[in-house]
Structures are given as C-alpha cells and as structure tokens.
PDB file of C-alpha atoms in Angstrom:
ATOM      1  CA  UNK A   1      59.567 120.008  83.500  1.00 75.00           C
ATOM      2  CA  UNK A   2      63.380 120.932  84.338  1.00 79.00           C
ATOM      3  CA  UNK A   3      66.718 121.919  83.715  1.00 81.00           C
ATOM      4  CA  UNK A   4      70.314 122.816  83.347  1.00 89.00           C
ATOM      5  CA  UNK A   5      70.883 126.372  83.197  1.00 91.00           C
ATOM      6  CA  UNK A   6      73.514 128.747  83.241  1.00 90.00           C
ATOM      7  CA  UNK A   7      76.487 126.050  82.818  1.00 91.00           C
ATOM      8  CA  UNK A   8      79.791 128.223  83.611  1.00 90.00           C
ATOM      9  CA  UNK A   9      82.351 125.731  82.386  1.00 93.00           C
ATOM     10  CA  UNK A  10      84.815 128.032  83.734  1.00 95.00           C
ATOM     11  CA  UNK A  11      84.178 127.912  87.026  1.00 94.00           C
ATOM     12  CA  UNK A  12      82.923 124.174  87.249  1.00 96.00           C
ATOM     13  CA  UNK A  13      79.056 125.454  88.477  1.00 96.00           C
ATOM     14  CA  UNK A  14      75.240 125.339  86.849  1.00 95.00           C
ATOM     15  CA  UNK A  15      72.400 126.223  87.529  1.00 94.00           C
ATOM     16  CA  UNK A  16      68.637 123.678  88.101  1.00 95.00           C
ATOM     17  CA  UNK A  17      65.695 124.859  87.433  1.00 87.00           C
ATOM     18  CA  UNK A  18      62.608 126.453  85.587  1.00 78.00           C
ATOM     19  CA  UNK A  19      60.900 123.486  86.914  1.00 77.00           C
ATOM     20  CA  UNK A  20      57.214 123.207  86.063  1.00 72.00           C
ATOM     21  CA  UNK A  21      54.876 120.933  87.536  1.00 74.00           C
ATOM     22  CA  UNK A  22      51.360 120.298  86.663  1.00 69.00           C
ATOM     23  CA  UNK A  23      49.585 120.179  90.375  1.00 74.00           C
ATOM     24  CA  UNK A  24      47.711 116.803  90.019  1.00 72.00           C
ATOM     25  CA  UNK A  25      52.170 115.926  89.884  1.00 66.00           C
ATOM     26  CA  UNK A  26      52.984 118.117  93.946  1.00 65.00           C
ATOM     27  CA  UNK A  27      54.152 115.815  96.486  1.00 68.00           C
ATOM     28  CA  UNK A  28      55.098 113.199  94.257  1.00 68.00           C
ATOM     29  CA  UNK A  29      58.519 112.579  94.596  1.00 70.00           C
ATOM     30  CA  UNK A  30      58.753 112.957  90.936  1.00 75.00           C
ATOM     31  CA  UNK A  31      60.055 116.640  92.063  1.00 82.00           C
ATOM     32  CA  UNK A  32      63.052 115.713  94.514  1.00 83.00           C
ATOM     33  CA  UNK A  33      63.775 112.663  92.037  1.00 88.00           C
ATOM     34  CA  UNK A  34      64.574 114.897  89.502  1.00 88.00           C
ATOM     35  CA  UNK A  35      66.838 116.944  90.960  1.00 90.00           C
ATOM     36  CA  UNK A  36      68.237 114.142  92.790  1.00 92.00           C
ATOM     37  CA  UNK A  37      69.486 112.545  88.884  1.00 92.00           C
ATOM     38  CA  UNK A  38      70.442 115.570  87.567  1.00 93.00           C
ATOM     39  CA  UNK A  39      73.117 116.678  90.964  1.00 96.00           C
ATOM     40  CA  UNK A  40      74.063 113.194  90.614  1.00 96.00           C
ATOM     41  CA  UNK A  41      75.392 113.847  87.767  1.00 96.00           C
ATOM     42  CA  UNK A  42      76.922 116.997  87.818  1.00 96.00           C
ATOM     43  CA  UNK A  43      78.432 116.478  91.445  1.00 97.00           C
ATOM     44  CA  UNK A  44      79.410 113.401  90.288  1.00 97.00           C
ATOM     45  CA  UNK A  45      80.020 112.977  86.529  1.00 96.00           C
ATOM     46  CA  UNK A  46      80.634 116.500  85.462  1.00 95.00           C
ATOM     47  CA  UNK A  47      82.319 117.542  88.752  1.00 96.00           C
ATOM     48  CA  UNK A  48      80.442 120.848  89.274  1.00 97.00           C
ATOM     49  CA  UNK A  49      82.141 122.414  92.713  1.00 98.00           C
ATOM     50  CA  UNK A  50      78.616 124.510  92.858  1.00 98.00           C
ATOM     51  CA  UNK A  51      75.026 124.280  92.213  1.00 98.00           C
ATOM     52  CA  UNK A  52      72.559 127.153  92.398  1.00 97.00           C
ATOM     53  CA  UNK A  53      69.338 127.080  92.169  1.00 96.00           C
ATOM     54  CA  UNK A  54      66.893 130.176  92.690  1.00 95.00           C
ATOM     55  CA  UNK A  55      62.937 130.923  93.264  1.00 95.00           C
ATOM     56  CA  UNK A  56      60.825 133.770  92.773  1.00 95.00           C
ATOM     57  CA  UNK A  57      60.468 135.031  96.389  1.00 97.00           C
ATOM     58  CA  UNK A  58      57.167 135.531  96.041  1.00 96.00           C
ATOM     59  CA  UNK A  59      57.414 131.107  96.035  1.00 92.00           C
ATOM     60  CA  UNK A  60      56.894 129.642  99.570  1.00 94.00           C
ATOM     61  CA  UNK A  61      56.822 126.203  98.148  1.00 88.00           C
ATOM     62  CA  UNK A  62      59.066 126.651  96.041  1.00 89.00           C
ATOM     63  CA  UNK A  63      61.237 127.661  98.585  1.00 94.00           C
ATOM     64  CA  UNK A  64      60.048 125.092 100.981  1.00 92.00           C
ATOM     65  CA  UNK A  65      61.037 122.312  98.372  1.00 90.00           C
ATOM     66  CA  UNK A  66      65.013 124.316  97.930  1.00 93.00           C
ATOM     67  CA  UNK A  67      65.489 123.298 101.448  1.00 94.00           C
ATOM     68  CA  UNK A  68      63.875 119.928 101.704  1.00 91.00           C
ATOM     69  CA  UNK A  69      66.553 119.342  99.240  1.00 91.00           C
ATOM     70  CA  UNK A  70      69.384 120.293 101.385  1.00 94.00           C
ATOM     71  CA  UNK A  71      69.932 123.987  99.546  1.00 96.00           C
ATOM     72  CA  UNK A  72      71.648 126.804 101.353  1.00 98.00           C
ATOM     73  CA  UNK A  73      70.245 129.786 101.536  1.00 98.00           C
ATOM     74  CA  UNK A  74      72.542 133.030  99.880  1.00 98.00           C
ATOM     75  CA  UNK A  75      70.356 135.555  99.818  1.00 98.00           C
ATOM     76  CA  UNK A  76      67.842 137.323  97.879  1.00 98.00           C
ATOM     77  CA  UNK A  77      68.793 139.379  94.418  1.00 97.00           C
ATOM     78  CA  UNK A  78      65.958 142.628  94.688  1.00 97.00           C
ATOM     79  CA  UNK A  79      64.380 143.769  91.427  1.00 98.00           C
ATOM     80  CA  UNK A  80      66.537 140.556  89.875  1.00 93.00           C
ATOM     81  CA  UNK A  81      63.532 140.342  87.042  1.00 92.00           C
ATOM     82  CA  UNK A  82      61.447 142.257  85.253  1.00 96.00           C
ATOM     83  CA  UNK A  83      58.380 140.161  84.838  1.00 94.00           C
ATOM     84  CA  UNK A  84      56.022 140.583  81.085  1.00 96.00           C
ATOM     85  CA  UNK A  85      53.901 142.755  83.475  1.00 97.00           C
ATOM     86  CA  UNK A  86      56.626 144.891  85.035  1.00 96.00           C
ATOM     87  CA  UNK A  87      56.387 144.157  87.853  1.00 96.00           C
ATOM     88  CA  UNK A  88      60.130 143.586  89.530  1.00 97.00           C
ATOM     89  CA  UNK A  89      60.164 139.903  90.870  1.00 96.00           C
ATOM     90  CA  UNK A  90      62.961 139.522  93.631  1.00 97.00           C
ATOM     91  CA  UNK A  91      65.785 136.189  93.632  1.00 96.00           C
ATOM     92  CA  UNK A  92      66.282 134.102  96.179  1.00 98.00           C
ATOM     93  CA  UNK A  93      69.095 131.895  95.764  1.00 98.00           C
ATOM     94  CA  UNK A  94      70.343 129.338  96.415  1.00 98.00           C
ATOM     95  CA  UNK A  95      72.630 126.469  96.300  1.00 98.00           C
ATOM     96  CA  UNK A  96      74.323 123.279  97.486  1.00 98.00           C
ATOM     97  CA  UNK A  97      78.339 123.273  97.289  1.00 98.00           C
ATOM     98  CA  UNK A  98      80.790 119.830  95.981  1.00 98.00           C
ATOM     99  CA  UNK A  99      81.545 119.614 100.086  1.00 98.00           C
ATOM    100  CA  UNK A 100      78.174 119.535 101.123  1.00 98.00           C
ATOM    101  CA  UNK A 101      76.565 117.133  98.165  1.00 98.00           C
ATOM    102  CA  UNK A 102      77.603 113.193  99.883  1.00 98.00           C
ATOM    103  CA  UNK A 103      75.659 114.509 102.896  1.00 96.00           C
ATOM    104  CA  UNK A 104      73.110 116.334 100.606  1.00 96.00           C
ATOM    105  CA  UNK A 105      72.740 113.054  98.833  1.00 96.00           C
ATOM    106  CA  UNK A 106      72.829 110.474 101.647  1.00 95.00           C
ATOM    107  CA  UNK A 107      69.426 112.373 103.359  1.00 93.00           C
ATOM    108  CA  UNK A 108      68.183 112.468  99.175  1.00 93.00           C
ATOM    109  CA  UNK A 109      68.282 108.930  99.521  1.00 93.00           C
ATOM    110  CA  UNK A 110      66.903 108.488 102.954  1.00 91.00           C
ATOM    111  CA  UNK A 111      64.365 110.150 101.777  1.00 88.00           C
ATOM    112  CA  UNK A 112      63.459 108.928  98.159  1.00 88.00           C
ATOM    113  CA  UNK A 113      63.430 105.198  99.352  1.00 87.00           C
ATOM    114  CA  UNK A 114      61.161 105.656 102.185  1.00 83.00           C
ATOM    115  CA  UNK A 115      58.540 107.478 100.121  1.00 74.00           C
ATOM    116  CA  UNK A 116      58.537 110.852 102.205  1.00 58.00           C
ATOM    117  CA  UNK A 117      57.693 113.032  99.849  1.00 55.00           C
ATOM    118  CA  UNK A 118      56.421 115.865 101.948  1.00 53.00           C
ATOM    119  CA  UNK A 119      59.035 118.549 101.782  1.00 47.00           C
ATOM    120  CA  UNK A 120      61.363 119.127 105.402  1.00 44.00           C
ATOM    121  CA  UNK A 121      63.770 121.239 105.700  1.00 45.00           C
ATOM    122  CA  UNK A 122      67.399 120.964 106.406  1.00 46.00           C
ATOM    123  CA  UNK A 123      68.583 121.126 109.391  1.00 47.00           C
ATOM    124  CA  UNK A 124      70.101 124.845 109.996  1.00 50.00           C
ATOM    125  CA  UNK A 125      73.597 125.866 110.408  1.00 47.00           C
TER     126      UNK A 125
END
C-alpha cells in the first residue's frame, strides 16, 4: 500500500508515502514502480512543483529506497511525531522538485526496464 497524502493545491505540492509492503514483496520492484506511477501523475498530470516523502529516522531501509528514487534528503525534524507507545519519532524529509523530475524519471525508467529493483543511491550533489 502507498498513497498520496498532504495534498496542497495552493502550493502545488503533495506528499507520497504511507507505504507498507509485506516482506515477500521487498526487492520485487513493486515499490519503485508504484512510486514512479505516482510521481509521474503528480508532476505530469497535476503539475505539482514539489513531491515530499518522509521516513522514520530509524528506518534505514526506507531511507535507502527513497534515496534510490532520486529524492534529495532535506533534513530531520526531531521529535516530530509522538507514537502510541509514547516514543518521540524523528522524521527524515526528502523531496523531488519539478525541475529534477526529468532526470529522476529517466533513472527510474531505466531501473525498472532493466529489472534493477535493488536500491542504488542517487548521485550526490
């Protein structure tokens, strides 16, 4: 499961996430393909200028997957969410901007078409 969240039409931005995959689906390519379709819709149909993705700071696997999409790590919001057990979660924020989309799209299309579903970090700045 993955979805659009925090839709902000005034500022032409959206968050994608809330992704939960059962372990047998890890590494199968379903996540990058789903994210590609969502990113394409956001940038090419809805004409957003920013897509945001965030992760629990403890979830390094999720962060690697987000970075492999080509998203840029923006920073950490400390104690951003209080979980039901009282834990104060730090959230790592990433984004892809409209001007970055063509290159991100090119990389994702290549990755998906080659069946390279294992995350490889995007090139650094």
